[in-house]
């Protein structure tokens, strides 16, 4: 198996110095020999090395750098004097492309080039420059580079200043470098079939039948009495839920937070100018039911708002335990179930209001959200009609609902209830992978798992991306805590898991954890 990563260990840096020596001292006489048979690049501290492995053997490398002056600047002067101004807005340099002789195949070069694309393209560089040895001119041209200045060097080590512009890359190379990829995102969910336009009117009888089936199936899964279907994300559904607390003048409330999405609910509630207190716990920690009961005993609260599945940590908050408390003290429970609904069976029958979406655990397209309720509400004159829950209850369709989204949810619902056990199996399989000892110690649920990366795994998310495996780790709140997350809801999870397992098995042997 050929795979790539960003070099980070002393063992890797030693292998790089050895390969650098073999290539640029012994094969291409660019530097003086030494008894150590190692050549450490003079820009070593500024270089990012992308390396390619076969199994656990480091067999190739290249160095990436975007600090000036470039190595090529020192050979020919600033490269801008030779290049059009429009491609010089953000330059980078690629150097030290080297592969062990016995592995110089198109497949190895392809993997290294694919990794470079995954690493650098999204950073927005306008062009990449290299000083390529004349011995490998054909190889560089295959990578899309073209010469832009006269050759430099000695007869034994002649180099060509070459450039690859972003436009050239996008037009001639990017599609060729596309590699099979898998995602472990908690949404959106990859759709296996084509999504076709539907001309079914949302006022037609055919639509009413499709819509009615979706609603009845969702009510069956939730055990709720009523459901409102909205065109929008989970944030919209939560706005509708909070808007009802405002419109009904529900009184003083309590918001529980132990993660990013609990905190987001708190901020939304502030925008609605609701009257509430906040109980804040450490991210990933369980709510203290004894402390919560002591608060509810005061009789100060009429409603309580919480997140069930806290996506930011993969924490499943104790819905049943909190529900028993609020029932005892006659407090209405409002729950964000956006991440948890469809991941495991639970009842919303006794929740006053709760929210869910199409594009998470249910496995459908993003674009629809749902508000479940225990009772019908009166129309409001104080909140916008689009956010008025009464407009959507009892199957009302106050505005356009795309039939293609409704149909897609109906298709996804065919997987239930069997999908519950499938997701549980996925979750248990995920727990068998290397590095699961670093998972966040929290009460998890079969939708997403969070790893808190130690220093030696700090590049894991990037390294997986170099190999076409995308984990959830780009959000600011995840980067801040060195969290990466793996969700199990994608339809090709079994294939993705196999590839991930193989790569992590080798990865574990190359990092010092």
CSV table of C-alpha atoms in Angstrom, one decimal:
chain,number,residue,atom,x,y,z
A,1,UNK,CA,0.0,0.0,0.0
A,2,UNK,CA,1.3,3.4,-1.0
A,3,UNK,CA,0.2,6.2,1.3
A,4,UNK,CA,1.4,9.7,2.2
A,5,UNK,CA,1.8,11.9,5.3
A,6,UNK,CA,3.5,15.1,6.6
A,7,UNK,CA,6.8,14.2,8.1
A,8,UNK,CA,7.1,14.9,11.8
A,9,UNK,CA,9.2,12.4,13.6
A,10,UNK,CA,13.0,12.4,14.0
A,11,UNK,CA,13.1,9.0,12.3
A,12,UNK,CA,11.3,10.4,9.3
A,13,UNK,CA,13.7,13.4,9.2
A,14,UNK,CA,16.6,11.1,9.2
A,15,UNK,CA,15.2,9.1,6.4
A,16,UNK,CA,14.6,12.3,4.5
A,17,UNK,CA,18.3,13.4,5.0
A,18,UNK,CA,19.4,10.0,3.8
A,19,UNK,CA,17.2,10.1,0.7
A,20,UNK,CA,18.3,13.7,0.1
A,21,UNK,CA,22.0,12.6,0.2
A,22,UNK,CA,21.4,9.6,-2.1
A,23,UNK,CA,19.6,11.8,-4.7
A,24,UNK,CA,21.3,15.2,-4.6
A,25,UNK,CA,24.9,14.1,-3.6
A,26,UNK,CA,25.4,10.6,-5.0
A,27,UNK,CA,23.1,10.6,-8.0
A,28,UNK,CA,23.0,14.3,-8.9
A,29,UNK,CA,26.3,15.8,-7.8
A,30,UNK,CA,24.8,19.0,-6.4
A,31,UNK,CA,26.5,18.9,-3.0
A,32,UNK,CA,29.8,17.7,-1.5
A,33,UNK,CA,29.9,14.1,0.0
A,34,UNK,CA,30.2,13.5,3.7
A,35,UNK,CA,30.9,10.5,5.9
A,36,UNK,CA,27.5,10.5,7.5
A,37,UNK,CA,25.8,10.1,4.2
A,38,UNK,CA,23.1,12.5,5.2
A,39,UNK,CA,22.2,15.8,3.7
A,40,UNK,CA,20.0,18.2,5.8
A,41,UNK,CA,18.5,20.9,3.6
A,42,UNK,CA,19.4,24.4,4.6
A,43,UNK,CA,15.8,25.4,4.7
A,44,UNK,CA,14.9,22.3,6.8
A,45,UNK,CA,13.3,24.3,9.6
A,46,UNK,CA,11.0,26.1,7.1
A,47,UNK,CA,10.1,23.1,5.0
A,48,UNK,CA,7.0,21.0,5.1
A,49,UNK,CA,7.9,17.5,3.9
A,50,UNK,CA,5.3,15.4,2.2
A,51,UNK,CA,6.5,11.8,2.2
A,52,UNK,CA,5.2,8.6,0.6
A,53,UNK,CA,5.4,5.2,2.2
A,54,UNK,CA,5.1,1.7,0.9
A,55,UNK,CA,3.8,0.0,4.0
A,56,UNK,CA,6.1,1.3,6.7
A,57,UNK,CA,9.1,2.2,4.4
A,58,UNK,CA,9.6,5.8,3.5
A,59,UNK,CA,10.3,5.7,-0.2
A,60,UNK,CA,9.8,9.2,-1.5
A,61,UNK,CA,9.5,12.9,-0.6
A,62,UNK,CA,9.1,16.5,-1.6
A,63,UNK,CA,9.6,19.7,0.3
A,64,UNK,CA,7.0,22.5,0.3
A,65,UNK,CA,7.8,26.1,1.3
A,66,UNK,CA,6.2,29.5,0.9
A,67,UNK,CA,8.7,31.8,2.6
A,68,UNK,CA,10.9,34.1,0.6
A,69,UNK,CA,13.6,34.2,-0.6
A,70,UNK,CA,13.0,30.9,-2.5
A,71,UNK,CA,15.9,28.7,-3.3
A,72,UNK,CA,15.2,29.5,-7.0
A,73,UNK,CA,15.3,33.2,-6.2
A,74,UNK,CA,19.0,32.8,-5.2
A,75,UNK,CA,19.8,31.1,-8.5
A,76,UNK,CA,18.1,33.4,-11.0
A,77,UNK,CA,17.0,36.5,-8.9
A,78,UNK,CA,13.4,37.1,-7.9
A,79,UNK,CA,11.2,34.9,-10.0
A,80,UNK,CA,8.7,37.7,-10.5
A,81,UNK,CA,11.0,39.3,-13.2
A,82,UNK,CA,10.3,36.3,-15.4
A,83,UNK,CA,6.6,35.7,-14.7
A,84,UNK,CA,3.4,37.5,-15.5
A,85,UNK,CA,2.3,39.7,-12.7
A,86,UNK,CA,-1.2,38.1,-12.4
A,87,UNK,CA,0.3,34.7,-11.4
A,88,UNK,CA,2.6,36.1,-8.7
A,89,UNK,CA,0.1,37.1,-6.1
A,90,UNK,CA,0.7,34.0,-3.9
A,91,UNK,CA,3.7,31.8,-4.8
A,92,UNK,CA,5.1,28.7,-3.2
A,93,UNK,CA,8.1,26.6,-4.0
A,94,UNK,CA,8.4,22.8,-4.3
A,95,UNK,CA,11.8,21.3,-3.9
A,96,UNK,CA,13.7,18.0,-3.2
A,97,UNK,CA,11.4,15.8,-5.2
A,98,UNK,CA,13.1,12.4,-4.7
A,99,UNK,CA,12.0,8.7,-4.9
A,100,UNK,CA,14.1,5.7,-4.2
A,101,UNK,CA,15.4,4.2,-7.4
A,102,UNK,CA,13.6,0.9,-7.1
A,103,UNK,CA,10.2,2.7,-6.6
A,104,UNK,CA,10.3,5.2,-9.5
A,105,UNK,CA,7.0,4.3,-11.0
A,106,UNK,CA,4.1,6.4,-12.2
A,107,UNK,CA,2.0,5.1,-9.3
A,108,UNK,CA,4.4,6.5,-6.6
A,109,UNK,CA,4.6,9.9,-8.4
A,110,UNK,CA,0.9,10.0,-8.7
A,111,UNK,CA,0.4,9.4,-5.0
A,112,UNK,CA,2.9,12.1,-4.1
A,113,UNK,CA,1.3,14.6,-6.5
A,114,UNK,CA,-2.2,13.8,-5.2
A,115,UNK,CA,-1.0,14.4,-1.7
A,116,UNK,CA,0.6,17.8,-2.8
A,117,UNK,CA,-2.7,18.7,-4.4
A,118,UNK,CA,-4.7,17.9,-1.2
A,119,UNK,CA,-2.2,19.8,0.9
A,120,UNK,CA,-1.7,22.9,-1.1
A,121,UNK,CA,-4.6,23.6,-3.5
A,122,UNK,CA,-7.1,24.8,-0.9
A,123,UNK,CA,-4.5,27.3,0.5
A,124,UNK,CA,-5.1,29.4,-2.7
A,125,UNK,CA,-1.6,29.6,-4.2
A,126,UNK,CA,-1.5,31.3,-7.6
A,127,UNK,CA,1.5,29.3,-8.8
A,128,UNK,CA,4.2,26.9,-7.7
A,129,UNK,CA,7.8,27.2,-8.8
A,130,UNK,CA,10.6,24.6,-8.9
A,131,UNK,CA,14.2,24.3,-10.1
A,132,UNK,CA,14.0,20.9,-11.7
A,133,UNK,CA,17.0,18.8,-12.7
A,134,UNK,CA,17.3,18.4,-16.4
A,135,UNK,CA,17.5,14.7,-15.9
A,136,UNK,CA,13.9,14.6,-14.8
A,137,UNK,CA,12.6,17.3,-17.2
A,138,UNK,CA,10.0,14.8,-18.7
A,139,UNK,CA,8.7,13.9,-15.2
A,140,UNK,CA,8.2,17.6,-14.2
A,141,UNK,CA,6.4,18.2,-17.5
A,142,UNK,CA,4.1,15.3,-16.7
A,143,UNK,CA,3.3,17.1,-13.5
A,144,UNK,CA,2.3,20.2,-15.5
A,145,UNK,CA,5.4,22.4,-15.0
A,146,UNK,CA,6.8,24.5,-17.8
A,147,UNK,CA,10.2,26.2,-18.1
A,148,UNK,CA,10.1,30.0,-17.6
A,149,UNK,CA,13.8,31.0,-17.4
A,150,UNK,CA,17.2,29.8,-18.7
A,151,UNK,CA,18.7,26.7,-17.2
A,152,UNK,CA,21.2,27.3,-14.3
A,153,UNK,CA,23.9,25.2,-12.6
A,154,UNK,CA,26.9,23.2,-13.6
A,155,UNK,CA,27.3,20.6,-16.4
A,156,UNK,CA,26.9,17.8,-13.8
A,157,UNK,CA,23.9,19.4,-12.1
A,158,UNK,CA,21.9,21.6,-14.4
A,159,UNK,CA,18.5,22.9,-13.3
A,160,UNK,CA,15.4,24.3,-15.1
A,161,UNK,CA,13.4,27.1,-13.5
A,162,UNK,CA,9.8,25.8,-14.0
A,163,UNK,CA,6.3,27.0,-13.0
A,164,UNK,CA,2.8,25.5,-12.6
A,165,UNK,CA,0.1,28.1,-12.5
A,166,UNK,CA,-3.2,27.6,-10.7
A,167,UNK,CA,-5.0,28.0,-14.0
A,168,UNK,CA,-2.9,25.4,-15.8
A,169,UNK,CA,-3.4,23.0,-12.9
A,170,UNK,CA,-7.2,23.4,-12.9
A,171,UNK,CA,-7.4,23.0,-16.7
A,172,UNK,CA,-5.0,20.1,-17.3
A,173,UNK,CA,-4.1,18.3,-14.1
A,174,UNK,CA,-6.6,18.6,-11.3
A,175,UNK,CA,-9.1,16.1,-12.8
A,176,UNK,CA,-6.4,13.6,-13.5
A,177,UNK,CA,-5.3,13.7,-9.9
A,178,UNK,CA,-8.8,13.1,-8.4
A,179,UNK,CA,-8.5,10.1,-6.1
A,180,UNK,CA,-11.2,7.9,-4.6
A,181,UNK,CA,-12.2,9.6,-1.4
A,182,UNK,CA,-14.3,8.9,1.7
A,183,UNK,CA,-15.8,11.2,4.3
A,184,UNK,CA,-16.5,10.7,8.0
A,185,UNK,CA,-18.5,13.9,8.2
A,186,UNK,CA,-21.6,14.2,10.4
A,187,UNK,CA,-23.3,15.8,7.5
A,188,UNK,CA,-24.1,16.4,4.7
A,189,UNK,CA,-24.7,12.8,3.9
A,190,UNK,CA,-23.4,11.5,0.6
A,191,UNK,CA,-26.3,10.3,-1.7
A,192,UNK,CA,-25.7,7.1,-3.6
A,193,UNK,CA,-28.1,7.8,-6.4
A,194,UNK,CA,-28.6,10.8,-8.7
A,195,UNK,CA,-30.9,13.6,-7.3
A,196,UNK,CA,-33.3,14.5,-10.0
A,197,UNK,CA,-35.5,17.5,-10.4
A,198,UNK,CA,-39.2,16.9,-9.5
A,199,UNK,CA,-42.0,18.8,-11.1
A,200,UNK,CA,-44.5,17.7,-8.5
A,201,UNK,CA,-46.3,20.8,-7.2
A,202,UNK,CA,-46.5,21.1,-3.4
A,203,UNK,CA,-50.2,21.8,-3.9
A,204,UNK,CA,-50.9,18.6,-5.8
A,205,UNK,CA,-52.6,15.4,-4.5
A,206,UNK,CA,-49.4,13.4,-5.4
A,207,UNK,CA,-47.4,15.7,-3.2
A,208,UNK,CA,-49.9,15.5,-0.3
A,209,UNK,CA,-49.6,11.7,-0.4
A,210,UNK,CA,-45.8,11.8,-0.4
A,211,UNK,CA,-45.8,14.4,2.3
A,212,UNK,CA,-48.3,12.6,4.5
A,213,UNK,CA,-46.3,9.4,4.4
A,214,UNK,CA,-43.1,11.3,5.5
A,215,UNK,CA,-44.9,12.9,8.3
A,216,UNK,CA,-46.5,9.8,9.6
A,217,UNK,CA,-43.2,7.9,9.5
A,218,UNK,CA,-41.4,10.6,11.4
A,219,UNK,CA,-44.1,10.8,14.0
A,220,UNK,CA,-43.9,7.1,14.4
A,221,UNK,CA,-40.1,7.2,14.9
A,222,UNK,CA,-40.4,10.1,17.4
A,223,UNK,CA,-43.6,9.2,19.2
A,224,UNK,CA,-44.5,12.9,19.1
A,225,UNK,CA,-48.0,14.2,18.5
A,226,UNK,CA,-47.3,16.9,15.9
A,227,UNK,CA,-44.6,17.7,13.4
A,228,UNK,CA,-43.8,20.9,11.5
A,229,UNK,CA,-41.7,20.6,8.3
A,230,UNK,CA,-39.5,23.6,7.4
A,231,UNK,CA,-37.3,24.3,4.5
A,232,UNK,CA,-34.0,25.1,6.2
A,233,UNK,CA,-31.3,23.9,8.5
A,234,UNK,CA,-31.4,22.8,12.2
A,235,UNK,CA,-30.6,26.4,13.1
A,236,UNK,CA,-34.0,27.4,11.6
A,237,UNK,CA,-35.8,24.7,13.5
A,238,UNK,CA,-34.2,25.9,16.8
A,239,UNK,CA,-35.3,29.5,16.0
A,240,UNK,CA,-38.9,28.3,15.6
A,241,UNK,CA,-38.6,26.4,18.9
A,242,UNK,CA,-37.2,29.4,20.7
A,243,UNK,CA,-39.7,31.7,19.0
A,244,UNK,CA,-42.5,29.7,20.5
A,245,UNK,CA,-41.1,30.2,24.0
A,246,UNK,CA,-41.1,33.9,23.3
A,247,UNK,CA,-44.6,34.0,21.7
A,248,UNK,CA,-46.2,32.0,24.4
A,249,UNK,CA,-44.5,34.0,27.2
A,250,UNK,CA,-43.4,30.9,28.9
A,251,UNK,CA,-41.7,32.6,31.8
A,252,UNK,CA,-38.3,32.0,33.3
A,253,UNK,CA,-36.2,29.1,31.8
A,254,UNK,CA,-33.0,27.2,32.3
A,255,UNK,CA,-30.5,26.3,29.5
A,256,UNK,CA,-28.0,23.5,29.9
A,257,UNK,CA,-24.7,23.7,28.0
A,258,UNK,CA,-21.8,21.3,27.7
A,259,UNK,CA,-20.6,21.8,24.1
A,260,UNK,CA,-20.6,24.1,21.1
A,261,UNK,CA,-24.2,23.5,20.2
A,262,UNK,CA,-25.6,24.1,23.7
A,263,UNK,CA,-23.7,27.3,23.7
A,264,UNK,CA,-25.1,28.2,20.3
A,265,UNK,CA,-28.7,27.6,21.7
A,266,UNK,CA,-27.7,30.0,24.5
A,267,UNK,CA,-26.7,32.7,22.0
A,268,UNK,CA,-29.9,32.2,20.0
A,269,UNK,CA,-32.0,32.5,23.2
A,270,UNK,CA,-30.3,35.8,24.0
A,271,UNK,CA,-31.3,37.1,20.6
A,272,UNK,CA,-34.9,36.3,21.3
A,273,UNK,CA,-34.5,38.2,24.7
A,274,UNK,CA,-35.8,35.2,26.6
A,275,UNK,CA,-35.7,35.2,30.3
A,276,UNK,CA,-33.4,32.4,31.5
A,277,UNK,CA,-30.5,31.2,33.6
A,278,UNK,CA,-27.6,29.0,32.2
A,279,UNK,CA,-26.0,25.9,33.7
A,280,UNK,CA,-22.6,25.4,32.1
A,281,UNK,CA,-20.6,22.2,32.3
A,282,UNK,CA,-17.2,21.2,30.8
A,283,UNK,CA,-17.4,20.1,27.3
A,284,UNK,CA,-18.2,16.4,27.1
A,285,UNK,CA,-19.1,16.1,30.8
A,286,UNK,CA,-22.5,14.8,32.0
A,287,UNK,CA,-25.1,17.1,33.5
A,288,UNK,CA,-25.3,16.8,37.3
A,289,UNK,CA,-28.8,15.6,37.9
A,290,UNK,CA,-28.6,16.3,41.7
A,291,UNK,CA,-27.6,19.9,41.1
A,292,UNK,CA,-30.2,20.2,38.4
A,293,UNK,CA,-32.9,18.9,40.8
A,294,UNK,CA,-31.9,21.4,43.4
A,295,UNK,CA,-32.5,24.2,40.9
A,296,UNK,CA,-35.8,22.8,39.8
A,297,UNK,CA,-37.0,22.4,43.4
A,298,UNK,CA,-37.0,26.2,43.8
A,299,UNK,CA,-40.0,26.4,41.5
A,300,UNK,CA,-38.2,29.2,39.5
A,301,UNK,CA,-38.3,27.6,36.1
A,302,UNK,CA,-41.1,27.0,33.6
A,303,UNK,CA,-39.1,25.6,30.8
A,304,UNK,CA,-35.7,23.8,30.3
A,305,UNK,CA,-33.7,23.8,27.0
A,306,UNK,CA,-30.9,21.3,26.2
A,307,UNK,CA,-29.1,19.5,23.4
A,308,UNK,CA,-29.6,15.7,23.3
A,309,UNK,CA,-26.7,14.7,21.0
A,310,UNK,CA,-24.0,17.3,21.4
A,311,UNK,CA,-22.1,16.9,18.1
A,312,UNK,CA,-19.1,18.9,19.1
A,313,UNK,CA,-18.0,16.2,21.6
A,314,UNK,CA,-20.1,13.2,20.6
A,315,UNK,CA,-21.8,13.4,24.0
A,316,UNK,CA,-25.3,11.9,24.5
A,317,UNK,CA,-26.9,13.8,27.2
A,318,UNK,CA,-29.3,12.1,29.6
A,319,UNK,CA,-32.7,12.8,28.0
A,320,UNK,CA,-34.6,10.3,30.0
A,321,UNK,CA,-33.1,11.3,33.4
A,322,UNK,CA,-33.7,15.0,32.7
A,323,UNK,CA,-37.2,14.2,31.4
A,324,UNK,CA,-38.2,12.5,34.7
A,325,UNK,CA,-37.0,15.5,36.6
A,326,UNK,CA,-38.8,18.1,34.6
A,327,UNK,CA,-42.0,16.1,34.7
A,328,UNK,CA,-41.8,15.9,38.5
A,329,UNK,CA,-41.4,19.7,38.8
A,330,UNK,CA,-43.9,20.6,36.0
A,331,UNK,CA,-41.2,22.1,33.8
A,332,UNK,CA,-41.6,22.0,30.0
A,333,UNK,CA,-38.6,20.3,28.2
A,334,UNK,CA,-37.4,21.6,24.9
A,335,UNK,CA,-34.7,19.6,23.1
A,336,UNK,CA,-32.3,20.0,20.2
A,337,UNK,CA,-32.2,16.4,18.7
A,338,UNK,CA,-30.6,17.5,15.5
A,339,UNK,CA,-27.6,15.2,15.8
A,340,UNK,CA,-29.3,12.3,17.6
A,341,UNK,CA,-32.6,11.9,15.8
A,342,UNK,CA,-32.3,8.8,13.6
A,343,UNK,CA,-29.1,7.6,15.3
A,344,UNK,CA,-30.9,5.6,17.9
A,345,UNK,CA,-34.4,5.0,19.1
A,346,UNK,CA,-35.8,7.3,21.7
A,347,UNK,CA,-39.2,8.9,22.4
A,348,UNK,CA,-40.1,12.6,22.2
A,349,UNK,CA,-43.6,11.9,23.4
A,350,UNK,CA,-43.2,13.9,26.6
A,351,UNK,CA,-40.9,16.6,25.3
A,352,UNK,CA,-42.8,19.9,24.8
A,353,UNK,CA,-40.8,20.9,21.7
A,354,UNK,CA,-37.9,19.2,19.9
A,355,UNK,CA,-36.0,19.6,16.7
A,356,UNK,CA,-34.4,17.4,14.1
A,357,UNK,CA,-33.1,17.6,10.5
A,358,UNK,CA,-33.0,15.5,7.3
A,359,UNK,CA,-29.3,15.6,6.6
A,360,UNK,CA,-27.7,14.0,9.7
A,361,UNK,CA,-28.3,10.5,11.1
A,362,UNK,CA,-31.5,10.0,9.0
A,363,UNK,CA,-29.2,9.8,6.0
A,364,UNK,CA,-31.1,12.1,3.6
A,365,UNK,CA,-30.2,15.3,1.9
A,366,UNK,CA,-29.7,18.5,3.9
A,367,UNK,CA,-32.4,21.1,3.5
A,368,UNK,CA,-35.4,20.1,5.7
A,369,UNK,CA,-35.8,20.5,9.4
A,370,UNK,CA,-38.5,19.4,11.8
A,371,UNK,CA,-40.1,20.7,14.9
A,372,UNK,CA,-41.9,18.1,17.0
A,373,UNK,CA,-44.5,19.2,19.6
A,374,UNK,CA,-46.9,17.8,22.2
A,375,UNK,CA,-49.7,20.2,21.5
A,376,UNK,CA,-51.1,22.6,18.9
A,377,UNK,CA,-50.1,26.2,19.4
A,378,UNK,CA,-52.0,29.4,18.7
A,379,UNK,CA,-50.9,31.6,15.8
A,380,UNK,CA,-48.7,34.4,16.9
A,381,UNK,CA,-48.8,38.1,16.0
A,382,UNK,CA,-45.4,38.9,17.5
A,383,UNK,CA,-43.0,36.7,15.5
A,384,UNK,CA,-42.5,36.4,11.7
A,385,UNK,CA,-44.9,34.1,9.9
A,386,UNK,CA,-42.0,32.0,8.6
A,387,UNK,CA,-41.0,31.2,12.2
A,388,UNK,CA,-44.5,30.7,13.6
A,389,UNK,CA,-44.9,27.0,14.5
A,390,UNK,CA,-48.7,27.2,14.1
A,391,UNK,CA,-48.3,27.8,10.4
A,392,UNK,CA,-46.8,24.3,10.0
A,393,UNK,CA,-48.7,22.1,12.4
A,394,UNK,CA,-51.3,19.6,11.3
A,395,UNK,CA,-49.7,19.1,7.9
A,396,UNK,CA,-50.1,22.7,6.8
A,397,UNK,CA,-47.9,23.8,3.8
A,398,UNK,CA,-47.7,27.6,4.1
A,399,UNK,CA,-44.9,27.9,1.5
A,400,UNK,CA,-43.1,25.9,-1.1
A,401,UNK,CA,-41.8,22.5,0.0
A,402,UNK,CA,-39.5,20.9,-2.6
A,403,UNK,CA,-40.9,17.5,-3.6
A,404,UNK,CA,-37.4,16.3,-4.3
A,405,UNK,CA,-36.4,16.8,-0.7
A,406,UNK,CA,-39.6,15.2,0.6
A,407,UNK,CA,-39.1,12.2,-1.7
A,408,UNK,CA,-35.5,11.9,-0.6
A,409,UNK,CA,-36.5,11.7,3.1
A,410,UNK,CA,-39.1,9.2,2.3
A,411,UNK,CA,-36.5,7.0,0.6
A,412,UNK,CA,-34.2,7.4,3.6
A,413,UNK,CA,-36.9,6.4,6.0
A,414,UNK,CA,-37.3,3.0,4.3
A,415,UNK,CA,-34.1,2.0,6.2
A,416,UNK,CA,-35.8,2.2,9.6
A,417,UNK,CA,-35.9,0.6,12.1
A,418,UNK,CA,-33.1,-1.6,10.8
A,419,UNK,CA,-30.8,1.4,10.4
A,420,UNK,CA,-30.6,1.7,14.2
A,421,UNK,CA,-28.7,-1.6,14.6
A,422,UNK,CA,-26.6,-0.9,11.5
A,423,UNK,CA,-25.4,2.4,13.0
A,424,UNK,CA,-24.7,0.7,16.3
A,425,UNK,CA,-22.6,-2.0,14.5
A,426,UNK,CA,-20.7,0.8,12.6
A,427,UNK,CA,-20.0,2.5,15.9
A,428,UNK,CA,-18.7,-0.7,17.5
A,429,UNK,CA,-16.4,-1.3,14.5
A,430,UNK,CA,-15.0,2.2,14.7
A,431,UNK,CA,-14.0,1.5,18.3
A,432,UNK,CA,-11.7,-1.3,17.2
A,433,UNK,CA,-9.4,1.1,15.2
A,434,UNK,CA,-6.0,2.3,16.3
A,435,UNK,CA,-5.8,5.4,18.5
A,436,UNK,CA,-9.3,4.9,20.0
A,437,UNK,CA,-7.6,5.1,23.4
A,438,UNK,CA,-7.6,8.9,22.7
A,439,UNK,CA,-11.3,9.2,22.3
A,440,UNK,CA,-13.0,11.7,24.5
A,441,UNK,CA,-14.2,10.0,27.8
A,442,UNK,CA,-17.8,10.9,27.4
A,443,UNK,CA,-21.2,9.1,27.1
A,444,UNK,CA,-21.2,8.5,23.4
A,445,UNK,CA,-24.0,7.6,21.0
A,446,UNK,CA,-23.9,5.8,17.6
A,447,UNK,CA,-23.4,8.8,15.3
A,448,UNK,CA,-20.0,10.4,16.0
A,449,UNK,CA,-16.9,9.8,17.9
A,450,UNK,CA,-14.4,12.4,19.1
A,451,UNK,CA,-10.6,11.9,19.4
A,452,UNK,CA,-8.6,14.4,21.3
A,453,UNK,CA,-5.2,14.3,19.6
A,454,UNK,CA,-2.0,14.3,21.6
A,455,UNK,CA,1.0,16.2,20.1
A,456,UNK,CA,2.2,13.3,18.1
A,457,UNK,CA,-1.2,13.0,16.3
A,458,UNK,CA,-1.5,16.7,15.6
A,459,UNK,CA,-1.2,16.1,11.8
A,460,UNK,CA,-3.6,13.2,11.7
A,461,UNK,CA,-6.5,15.0,10.1
A,462,UNK,CA,-4.2,16.5,7.4
A,463,UNK,CA,-2.5,13.1,6.8
A,464,UNK,CA,-5.8,11.4,6.3
A,465,UNK,CA,-6.8,14.0,3.8
A,466,UNK,CA,-3.6,13.4,1.8
A,467,UNK,CA,-4.9,9.9,1.3
A,468,UNK,CA,-8.5,10.8,0.4
A,469,UNK,CA,-10.0,10.2,3.9
A,470,UNK,CA,-11.8,13.3,5.3
A,471,UNK,CA,-12.6,13.5,9.0
A,472,UNK,CA,-14.4,16.3,10.8
A,473,UNK,CA,-11.8,18.6,12.2
A,474,UNK,CA,-11.8,22.0,10.4
A,475,UNK,CA,-14.3,23.8,12.6
A,476,UNK,CA,-12.7,26.4,14.8
A,477,UNK,CA,-14.0,24.9,18.0
A,478,UNK,CA,-12.5,21.5,17.0
A,479,UNK,CA,-9.1,22.9,16.0
A,480,UNK,CA,-8.9,24.9,19.3
A,481,UNK,CA,-9.2,21.6,21.3
A,482,UNK,CA,-7.2,19.3,19.0
A,483,UNK,CA,-10.4,17.4,18.3
A,484,UNK,CA,-11.0,15.3,15.2
A,485,UNK,CA,-14.3,13.5,14.7
A,486,UNK,CA,-15.4,10.4,12.8
A,487,UNK,CA,-19.1,10.0,12.0
A,488,UNK,CA,-20.6,6.7,11.0
A,489,UNK,CA,-23.6,7.9,9.0
A,490,UNK,CA,-22.3,7.9,5.5
A,491,UNK,CA,-23.7,5.2,3.2
A,492,UNK,CA,-20.2,3.9,2.1
A,493,UNK,CA,-19.0,3.6,5.7
A,494,UNK,CA,-17.9,0.0,5.5
A,495,UNK,CA,-15.6,0.7,2.5
A,496,UNK,CA,-14.3,3.8,4.2
A,497,UNK,CA,-13.7,1.9,7.4
A,498,UNK,CA,-11.6,-0.7,5.6
A,499,UNK,CA,-9.4,1.9,4.0
A,500,UNK,CA,-9.0,3.8,7.2
A,501,UNK,CA,-8.2,0.7,9.2
A,502,UNK,CA,-5.4,-0.3,6.8
A,503,UNK,CA,-3.9,3.2,6.8
A,504,UNK,CA,-4.0,3.7,10.6
A,505,UNK,CA,-2.4,0.3,11.1
A,506,UNK,CA,0.7,1.6,9.1
A,507,UNK,CA,0.4,5.1,10.6
A,508,UNK,CA,0.5,3.7,14.1
A,509,UNK,CA,3.9,2.2,13.3
A,510,UNK,CA,5.4,5.5,12.0
A,511,UNK,CA,4.5,7.9,14.7
A,512,UNK,CA,5.9,8.0,18.3
A,513,UNK,CA,2.7,8.0,20.4
